[in-house]
Short mmCIF file of C-alpha atoms in Angstrom, two decimals:
data_model
loop_
_atom_site.label_atom_id
_atom_site.label_comp_id
_atom_site.label_asym_id
_atom_site.label_seq_id
_atom_site.Cartn_x
_atom_site.Cartn_y
_atom_site.Cartn_z
CA MET A 1 116.96 86.84 84.61
CA THR A 2 117.72 86.54 88.31
CA HIS A 3 119.06 89.27 90.54
CA ASP A 4 122.12 87.15 91.20
CA THR A 5 122.86 87.24 87.49
CA VAL A 6 122.39 91.00 87.44
CA HIS A 7 124.94 91.54 90.18
CA ARG A 8 127.37 88.95 88.89
CA SER A 9 127.36 90.65 85.52
CA GLY A 10 128.39 93.87 87.20
CA THR A 11 131.69 92.28 88.21
CA GLN A 12 132.66 91.38 84.65
CA ASP A 13 135.25 93.54 82.95
CA ALA A 14 134.15 95.56 79.95
CA GLN A 15 135.41 94.63 76.53
CA PRO A 16 138.94 95.95 75.84
CA GLU A 17 139.29 99.08 73.76
CA GLY A 18 140.59 97.14 70.81
CA ASP A 19 137.70 94.73 70.64
CA PRO A 20 136.37 94.73 67.07
CA SER A 21 132.82 94.43 68.37
CA ALA A 22 133.17 98.01 69.69
CA ARG A 23 132.85 99.30 73.23
CA ARG A 24 130.64 97.07 75.41
CA LEU A 25 129.32 97.98 78.85
CA THR A 26 128.69 95.70 81.78
CA THR A 27 125.26 95.70 83.41
CA ARG A 28 126.53 97.92 86.20
CA GLU A 29 128.13 100.40 83.80
CA ALA A 30 124.93 100.56 81.75
CA ALA A 31 122.88 101.13 84.90
CA GLU A 32 125.18 103.97 85.98
CA ARG A 33 124.93 105.68 82.59
CA LEU A 34 121.16 105.39 82.66
CA GLY A 35 120.88 106.37 86.31
CA VAL A 36 118.81 103.30 87.17
CA LYS A 37 119.14 100.09 89.13
CA PRO A 38 120.73 97.07 87.39
CA GLU A 39 117.34 95.35 87.54
CA THR A 40 115.85 98.14 85.43
CA VAL A 41 118.44 97.56 82.70
CA TYR A 42 116.95 94.11 82.16
CA ALA A 43 113.47 95.59 82.20
CA TYR A 44 114.57 97.74 79.25
CA VAL A 45 115.82 94.59 77.53
CA SER A 46 112.52 92.79 78.08
CA ARG A 47 110.63 95.74 76.54
CA GLY A 48 112.92 95.84 73.51
CA GLN A 49 114.52 99.18 74.40
CA LEU A 50 118.00 97.65 74.79
CA THR A 51 119.76 94.62 73.34
CA SER A 52 122.14 92.51 75.38
CA ARG A 53 124.87 90.02 74.53
CA ARG A 54 126.01 87.19 76.78
CA THR A 55 129.58 87.43 78.00
CA PRO A 56 131.99 84.58 77.23
CA GLY A 57 131.19 81.70 79.55
CA GLY A 58 127.54 82.72 79.81
CA ARG A 59 127.78 84.71 83.06
CA GLY A 60 126.19 88.12 82.71
CA SER A 61 125.56 90.36 79.70
CA THR A 62 127.10 93.33 77.95
CA PHE A 63 125.48 96.27 76.19
CA ASP A 64 126.39 98.52 73.29
CA ALA A 65 127.58 101.87 74.69
CA ALA A 66 126.06 103.92 71.87
CA GLU A 67 122.68 102.25 72.32
CA VAL A 68 122.78 102.87 76.08
CA ASP A 69 123.70 106.53 75.55
CA ALA A 70 120.83 106.95 73.08
CA LEU A 71 118.37 105.49 75.58
CA ALA A 72 119.76 107.77 78.29
CA ARG A 73 119.07 110.79 76.08
CA ARG A 74 115.49 109.63 75.44
CA THR A 75 114.62 108.83 79.04
CA GLY A 76 116.62 111.49 80.87
CA ARG A 77 119.46 110.39 83.11
CA ARG A 78 119.22 111.03 86.87
CA GLU A 79 121.86 113.51 87.97
CA ASN A 80 122.67 111.58 91.15
CA PRO A 81 122.00 107.88 90.56
CA PRO A 82 122.24 105.67 93.62
CA PRO A 83 125.57 103.85 93.84
CA ALA A 84 125.63 100.24 92.76
CA THR A 85 125.97 97.78 95.62
CA ASP A 86 126.78 94.13 96.07
CA GLY A 87 124.68 94.00 99.25
CA LEU A 88 121.45 92.18 99.97
CA VAL A 89 119.05 92.09 97.03
CA PHE A 90 115.29 92.10 97.60
CA ARG A 91 113.61 90.23 94.79
CA THR A 92 110.23 91.80 94.21
CA GLY A 93 107.54 91.62 91.59
CA VAL A 94 105.48 94.46 93.07
CA THR A 95 106.88 97.82 91.95
CA LEU A 96 109.41 98.96 89.37
CA ILE A 97 110.57 102.59 89.49
CA GLU A 98 112.10 104.32 86.47
CA PRO A 99 113.37 107.91 86.14
CA ASP A 100 109.99 109.29 85.06
CA ARG A 101 107.35 106.72 86.04
CA TYR A 102 106.63 103.63 88.10
CA TYR A 103 104.79 100.37 87.58
CA PHE A 104 102.68 97.99 89.66
CA ARG A 105 103.36 94.44 88.42
CA GLY A 106 104.44 95.82 85.05
CA VAL A 107 101.44 98.14 84.55
CA ASP A 108 101.83 101.92 84.71
CA ALA A 109 100.75 102.78 88.25
CA THR A 110 99.31 106.18 87.36
CA ASP A 111 97.15 104.61 84.66
CA LEU A 112 95.90 102.03 87.15
CA ALA A 113 95.10 104.70 89.74
CA ARG A 114 93.21 106.84 87.23
CA ARG A 115 91.03 103.96 86.10
CA TYR A 116 90.56 101.80 89.20
CA GLY A 117 89.85 102.40 92.87
CA TYR A 118 92.18 101.74 95.77
CA GLU A 119 90.80 98.31 96.65
CA GLU A 120 91.11 97.14 93.06
CA VAL A 121 94.70 98.40 92.85
CA ALA A 122 95.53 96.72 96.17
CA GLU A 123 94.21 93.40 94.86
CA TRP A 124 96.31 93.81 91.73
CA ILE A 125 99.41 94.46 93.84
CA TRP A 126 98.72 91.44 96.04
CA THR A 127 97.63 88.86 93.48
CA GLY A 128 98.24 90.17 89.97
CA GLU A 129 94.51 89.77 89.34
CA LEU A 130 92.02 92.57 88.79
CA ARG A 131 88.75 92.27 90.71
CA PRO A 132 86.52 95.13 89.53
CA GLY A 133 84.22 96.53 92.20
CA ILE A 134 85.81 94.72 95.14
CA ARG A 135 85.19 96.27 98.57
CA PHE A 136 87.01 95.52 101.80
CA THR A 137 85.00 94.79 104.96
CA ALA A 138 86.19 94.98 108.57
CA ALA A 139 85.55 92.08 110.94
CA ALA A 140 83.06 93.26 113.57
CA GLU A 141 85.05 92.07 116.60
CA SER A 142 88.33 93.55 115.37
CA LEU A 143 86.67 96.84 114.46
CA ALA A 144 85.03 97.15 117.88
CA ALA A 145 88.33 96.49 119.66
CA ALA A 146 90.23 98.89 117.42
CA ARG A 147 87.70 101.68 117.94
CA LEU A 148 87.69 101.23 121.70
CA THR A 149 91.49 101.21 121.91
CA ALA A 150 92.00 104.18 119.59
CA ALA A 151 89.33 106.18 121.43
CA SER A 152 91.11 105.62 124.75
CA LEU A 153 94.12 107.66 123.65
CA PRO A 154 94.51 111.32 124.70
CA ARG A 155 92.58 113.82 122.58
CA HIS A 156 95.76 115.35 121.21
CA SER A 157 96.91 112.00 119.76
CA SER A 158 97.73 112.02 116.07
CA SER A 159 96.00 109.89 113.48
CA THR A 160 99.09 107.71 113.25
CA ASP A 161 99.01 107.19 117.03
CA ARG A 162 95.45 105.91 116.68
CA LEU A 163 96.32 103.73 113.70
CA ARG A 164 99.14 102.05 115.61
CA ALA A 165 96.82 101.40 118.53
CA ALA A 166 94.14 100.09 116.18
CA VAL A 167 96.57 97.61 114.59
CA ALA A 168 97.55 96.22 117.99
CA ALA A 169 93.91 95.85 119.03
CA ALA A 170 92.95 94.20 115.75
CA ALA A 171 95.85 91.76 116.09
CA ALA A 172 94.78 90.76 119.60
CA SER A 173 91.27 90.13 118.28
CA ASP A 174 92.42 87.79 115.51
CA PRO A 175 93.39 84.32 116.78
CA LEU A 176 94.29 83.29 113.22
CA ARG A 177 96.89 86.03 112.78
CA PHE A 178 99.78 83.54 112.97
CA ASP A 179 98.58 81.72 109.84
CA LEU A 180 101.00 82.98 107.19
CA SER A 181 99.48 81.17 104.23
CA PRO A 182 98.81 83.58 101.35
CA GLU A 183 95.03 83.32 101.57
CA ALA A 184 95.02 83.87 105.34
CA VAL A 185 97.31 86.90 105.03
CA LEU A 186 95.08 88.39 102.33
CA ASN A 187 91.96 87.84 104.39
CA SER A 188 93.60 89.63 107.31
CA ALA A 189 94.63 92.51 105.06
CA ARG A 190 91.17 92.92 103.53
CA SER A 191 89.78 93.25 107.04
CA LEU A 192 92.61 95.28 108.59
CA ILE A 193 92.60 98.19 106.15
CA PRO A 194 88.94 99.17 106.68
CA THR A 195 89.46 98.51 110.40
CA LEU A 196 92.18 101.17 110.44
CA VAL A 197 89.85 103.66 108.78
CA GLY A 198 86.94 102.72 111.03
CA ALA A 199 89.02 103.24 114.18
CA LEU A 200 89.67 106.92 113.38
CA PRO A 201 87.33 109.47 114.99
CA THR A 202 84.51 110.67 112.77
CA ALA A 203 84.41 114.31 111.73
CA GLY A 204 81.50 114.22 109.27
CA GLU A 205 78.69 112.19 107.77
CA PRO A 206 79.16 108.43 107.39
CA ASP A 207 80.06 107.21 103.88
CA GLY A 208 81.39 110.61 102.89
CA GLY A 209 78.03 112.19 102.08
CA ALA A 210 78.57 111.63 98.38
CA GLY A 211 76.43 108.67 97.57
CA GLY A 212 77.93 106.23 100.05
CA ASP A 213 79.43 103.89 97.43
CA GLY A 214 81.11 101.87 100.16
CA SER A 215 84.62 102.44 98.81
CA LEU A 216 87.49 102.90 101.23
CA ALA A 217 87.81 106.53 100.08
CA ALA A 218 84.15 107.12 100.96
CA GLN A 219 84.76 105.58 104.38
CA LEU A 220 87.87 107.70 104.96
CA TRP A 221 86.44 111.06 103.91
CA PRO A 222 84.23 111.61 107.01
CA LYS A 223 87.29 110.89 109.17
CA LEU A 224 89.00 113.85 107.53
CA SER A 225 86.23 116.39 107.03
CA GLY A 226 83.00 117.48 108.69
CA ARG A 227 81.59 118.48 105.31
CA PRO A 228 80.01 116.15 102.77
CA ALA A 229 82.35 115.16 99.98
CA ASP A 230 81.66 116.06 96.39
CA ALA A 231 82.40 113.52 93.69
CA ALA A 232 85.56 115.31 92.52
CA SER A 233 87.07 115.34 96.02
CA LEU A 234 86.35 111.65 96.49
CA THR A 235 87.98 110.92 93.15
CA VAL A 236 91.15 112.73 94.19
CA LEU A 237 91.19 110.92 97.54
CA ASP A 238 90.65 107.50 95.96
CA THR A 239 93.34 108.19 93.34
CA ALA A 240 95.80 109.33 96.01
CA LEU A 241 95.20 106.12 97.96
CA ALA A 242 95.84 104.04 94.84
CA LEU A 243 98.96 105.97 93.84
CA LEU A 244 100.57 105.61 97.27
CA ALA A 245 99.84 101.89 97.71
CA ASP A 246 103.50 100.97 97.14
CA HIS A 247 106.78 102.56 96.10
CA ASP A 248 109.37 99.81 96.10
CA LEU A 249 111.72 99.63 99.10
CA ALA A 250 110.93 102.90 100.85
CA ALA A 251 112.13 103.05 104.47
CA SER A 252 108.85 101.84 105.95
CA THR A 253 108.64 98.98 103.46
CA LEU A 254 112.15 97.89 104.35
CA ALA A 255 111.11 97.83 108.01
CA ALA A 256 108.05 95.79 107.07
CA ARG A 257 110.19 93.26 105.18
CA VAL A 258 112.59 92.96 108.11
CA ALA A 259 109.63 92.15 110.36
CA ALA A 260 108.28 89.66 107.83
CA SER A 261 111.68 87.97 107.62
CA THR A 262 111.19 86.89 111.25
CA HIS A 263 107.80 85.45 110.24
CA ALA A 264 106.01 88.10 112.26
CA HIS A 265 102.28 88.07 111.52
CA PRO A 266 100.86 90.68 109.09
CA TYR A 267 99.61 92.96 111.88
CA ALA A 268 103.12 93.16 113.31
CA VAL A 269 104.45 93.86 109.82
CA VAL A 270 102.05 96.80 109.47
CA SER A 271 103.02 98.03 112.95
CA ALA A 272 106.68 98.05 111.87
CA GLY A 273 105.81 100.05 108.77
CA LEU A 274 103.75 102.57 110.72
CA GLY A 275 106.59 103.14 113.16
CA VAL A 276 108.91 104.24 110.36
CA LEU A 277 106.25 106.03 108.31
CA GLU A 278 105.70 108.61 111.05
CA GLY A 279 109.15 110.09 110.48
CA PRO A 280 109.11 113.69 109.22
CA LEU A 281 111.20 112.67 106.21
CA HIS A 282 108.76 109.96 105.12
CA GLY A 283 104.99 109.73 105.57
CA ALA A 284 104.71 112.89 107.65
CA ALA A 285 106.40 115.06 105.03
CA SER A 286 103.12 116.46 103.66
CA GLY A 287 102.34 118.24 106.94
CA PRO A 288 105.06 120.90 106.53
CA ALA A 289 104.02 121.28 102.88
CA HIS A 290 100.41 121.91 103.99
CA ARG A 291 101.52 124.62 106.43
CA MET A 292 103.75 126.23 103.81
CA LEU A 293 101.00 126.35 101.18
CA SER A 294 98.53 127.79 103.68
CA GLU A 295 101.01 130.55 104.44
CA VAL A 296 101.67 131.23 100.75
CA VAL A 297 97.93 131.59 100.12
CA GLU A 298 97.57 133.88 103.13
CA ARG A 299 100.55 136.09 102.23
CA GLY A 300 99.73 136.22 98.54
CA GLY A 301 102.99 134.84 97.16
CA ALA A 302 105.71 132.25 97.63
CA ALA A 303 108.77 134.51 97.69
CA PRO A 304 108.57 135.68 101.33
CA VAL A 305 107.63 132.22 102.55
CA VAL A 306 110.49 130.54 100.70
CA ALA A 307 112.85 133.22 101.99
CA ASP A 308 111.73 132.59 105.58
CA HIS A 309 112.34 128.86 105.20
CA LEU A 310 115.82 129.40 103.79
CA ARG A 311 116.70 132.02 106.40
CA ALA A 312 115.79 129.56 109.13
CA GLY A 313 117.90 126.84 107.51
CA ARG A 314 114.87 124.72 106.60
CA ARG A 315 114.45 122.84 103.34
CA ILE A 316 111.47 123.73 101.16
CA PRO A 317 108.90 120.97 101.74
CA GLY A 318 107.21 119.17 98.89
CA LEU A 319 110.08 119.46 96.43
CA GLY A 320 112.47 116.92 94.97
CA HIS A 321 112.61 113.14 94.93
CA ARG A 322 115.79 111.13 94.70
CA LEU A 323 114.22 108.52 92.40
CA TYR A 324 112.77 110.79 89.71
CA ALA A 325 114.60 113.01 87.26
CA GLY A 326 111.63 115.38 86.91
CA GLU A 327 108.26 115.77 88.54
CA ASP A 328 107.08 112.91 90.73
CA PRO A 329 104.55 111.04 88.51
CA ARG A 330 102.24 110.66 91.53
CA ALA A 331 102.18 114.44 91.91
CA ALA A 332 101.53 114.92 88.18
CA ALA A 333 98.56 112.53 88.32
CA LEU A 334 97.02 114.33 91.30
CA PHE A 335 97.65 117.80 89.87
CA SER A 336 95.77 116.86 86.72
CA LEU A 337 92.72 115.97 88.83
CA LEU A 338 93.07 119.00 91.09
CA ASP A 339 93.12 121.21 88.00
CA GLU A 340 89.50 120.20 87.47
CA MET A 341 88.44 121.30 90.98
CA PRO A 342 87.59 125.02 91.10
CA GLN A 343 88.18 125.21 94.86
CA ALA A 344 91.73 123.95 94.38
CA GLY A 345 92.73 127.00 92.31
CA PRO A 346 94.40 129.10 95.06
CA ALA A 347 96.32 126.17 96.54
CA LEU A 348 97.44 124.98 93.10
CA ALA A 349 98.63 128.47 92.22
CA ALA A 350 100.53 128.62 95.51
CA ALA A 351 102.22 125.28 94.80
CA ARG A 352 103.26 126.35 91.32
CA ASP A 353 104.55 129.65 92.72
CA VAL A 354 106.71 127.72 95.21
CA VAL A 355 108.16 125.56 92.43
CA ALA A 356 108.81 128.56 90.17
CA THR A 357 110.43 130.55 92.97
CA THR A 358 112.82 127.81 94.04
CA THR A 359 113.66 126.81 90.45
CA ARG A 360 115.50 130.11 90.01
CA HIS A 361 118.40 128.58 91.94
CA THR A 362 117.67 124.89 92.45
CA PRO A 363 116.05 122.68 89.78
CA LEU A 364 113.67 120.83 92.10
CA HIS A 365 110.29 119.47 91.02
CA ALA A 366 107.06 118.86 92.91
CA ASN A 367 106.70 115.56 94.72
CA VAL A 368 103.61 113.77 95.98
CA ASP A 369 103.76 115.52 99.38
CA LEU A 370 103.14 118.86 97.67
CA ALA A 371 100.20 117.43 95.73
CA LEU A 372 98.68 115.99 98.92
CA ALA A 373 99.12 119.39 100.55
CA VAL A 374 97.28 121.10 97.69
CA PHE A 375 94.41 118.67 98.18
CA SER A 376 94.22 119.13 101.96
CA VAL A 377 94.50 122.93 101.80
CA ALA A 378 91.96 123.21 98.98
CA CYS A 379 89.40 121.05 100.78
CA GLY A 380 89.96 122.52 104.22
CA LEU A 381 91.23 119.22 105.60
CA PRO A 382 93.51 118.80 108.64
CA VAL A 383 97.28 119.18 108.44
CA GLN A 384 97.67 115.45 109.08
CA THR A 385 95.55 114.48 106.08
CA GLY A 386 98.49 113.51 103.88
CA GLU A 387 100.04 111.40 106.63
CA THR A 388 96.73 109.62 107.25
CA VAL A 389 96.19 108.89 103.56
CA PHE A 390 99.78 107.70 103.25
CA ALA A 391 99.51 105.33 106.22
CA VAL A 392 96.20 103.77 105.20
CA SER A 393 97.26 103.40 101.58
CA ARG A 394 100.76 102.01 102.12
CA THR A 395 99.38 99.19 104.26
CA ALA A 396 98.61 97.42 100.98
CA GLY A 397 102.24 97.63 99.89
CA TRP A 398 103.56 96.41 103.23
CA ILE A 399 101.31 93.37 102.99
CA ALA A 400 102.46 92.68 99.41
CA HIS A 401 106.12 92.82 100.43
CA ALA A 402 105.45 90.71 103.53
CA MET A 403 103.96 87.97 101.35
CA GLU A 404 107.09 88.03 99.20
CA GLU A 405 109.34 87.96 102.26
CA TYR A 406 107.48 85.02 103.81
CA ALA A 407 108.60 83.00 100.77
CA GLU A 408 112.28 83.90 101.29
CA ARG A 409 114.81 82.31 103.63
CA PRO A 410 113.86 83.40 107.18
CA LEU A 411 116.07 85.79 109.13
CA ARG A 412 118.22 86.53 106.09
CA MET A 413 118.63 90.19 107.06
CA ARG A 414 121.34 89.99 109.70
CA PRO A 415 124.04 92.56 108.94
CA SER A 416 127.16 92.77 111.07
CA GLY A 417 127.97 95.96 112.90
CA GLN A 418 131.37 97.63 112.44
CA TYR A 419 132.50 97.99 116.05
CA VAL A 420 134.25 101.31 116.74
CA GLY A 421 134.23 101.28 120.56
CA PRO A 422 137.14 100.73 122.98
CA ARG A 423 139.15 97.61 122.30
CA PRO A 424 138.70 94.86 124.87
CA PRO A 425 139.63 93.89 127.44
CA GLN A 426 138.70 96.99 129.39
CA PRO A 427 138.72 97.14 133.22
CA LEU A 428 135.41 96.58 134.98
CA PRO A 429 133.85 100.01 135.60
CA ALA A 430 133.78 101.13 139.23
CA GLY A 431 130.17 102.00 140.00
CA ALA A 432 128.75 103.79 143.00
CA PRO A 433 128.02 101.48 145.96
CA LEU A 434 124.48 100.24 146.21
CA PRO A 435 122.42 101.91 148.95
CA ALA A 436 121.88 99.82 152.06
CA ALA A 437 118.42 98.28 152.31
CA ALA A 438 116.17 99.94 154.86
CA PRO A 439 115.04 97.65 157.68
CA SER A 440 111.54 96.38 157.09
CA GLY A 441 110.75 95.04 160.54
CA HIS A 442 109.80 91.69 159.06
CA GLY A 443 113.01 89.81 159.66
CA PRO A 444 115.96 89.24 157.37
CA ALA A 445 115.45 89.21 153.63
CA LYS A 446 115.75 85.80 152.05
#
């Protein structure tokens, strides 16, 4: 079923009230009742959770209203589903998001992240093939350039500042970066991701101090902490990297696809994603959650901290997600691992206190930013830890979407602006006269 069919079916009229076949819903109506995208309705059909019937003429499908309502009761309908749109559709086989879970190429993403490491999950996202034990290796020349460039930044530079600089340096070091064939893009990605990690300043022992298994998580740990990592902490870090590898068309991924639509090389695509990711409402959202949890632990309870946030007109960080009816499944997966870490007890208790306190008035659930904050507070990691993990991890998703976009019609994303300025023709503005040139003593200017 193509996306064009999905959206065409949404324009069909529902069956009239007197139809003996009973009330039928269009794809769009079914999606609205379920609180999902039209594409997800057909995912339900493919899994046998809904049955569809072709409309007369064979354009689009209809669905039994009672069956849709029953499925909505089982799955839990989102209170504020996104409005249906006839705008540009991004066909993707990477990630499917449902009200209570999400999938990487049809496989439950949390199950993948619990069982496989980040590199294995990235390969699955890119190719649909599982390569157990795969490790990514940075190209020596690119890594050297990235380290030198990132180290030249001011000391107060953030990790994302250094990652952006590292991407630019790595791109300049790769003369093959303009080769957009799938294998060339994948080779660049397998080198770029460990290059990003390697360009960050080291805070602790190489290889994480926990056996040095060579995984990306083991390489990243000493960039975050000066203390050796225990096995449980590395497991949480590796799982977080895998969970965050993609999340459909988040803002940074949309930026990455726009860049890819111009046939920009994969380094430029990652640069576009990093530029958007740094926003406080996206990849940097775990920083405020970290500060909040630290304060809750210090003050012994969430109530005064939540009150201070509300008094100042600030939202409570780490709560709510527009795509999930309940708790963010990424947060749930990380919380289950953090529950097994004794040192995470105070931070976990603080997070649950925040949720319980705010739930008295607003039914918001924990999102992945709160789970990342629990991890960073519990392990004594920097405030920027969540942002760093997010940026490194999501590079895999940006590459996956870039590969899809390279196969689409180039430059297809060209919306038209709705001009609201003064109507032309307007008179030429009268500017200040240009200052007279000072005499140079070298004759008239030519």
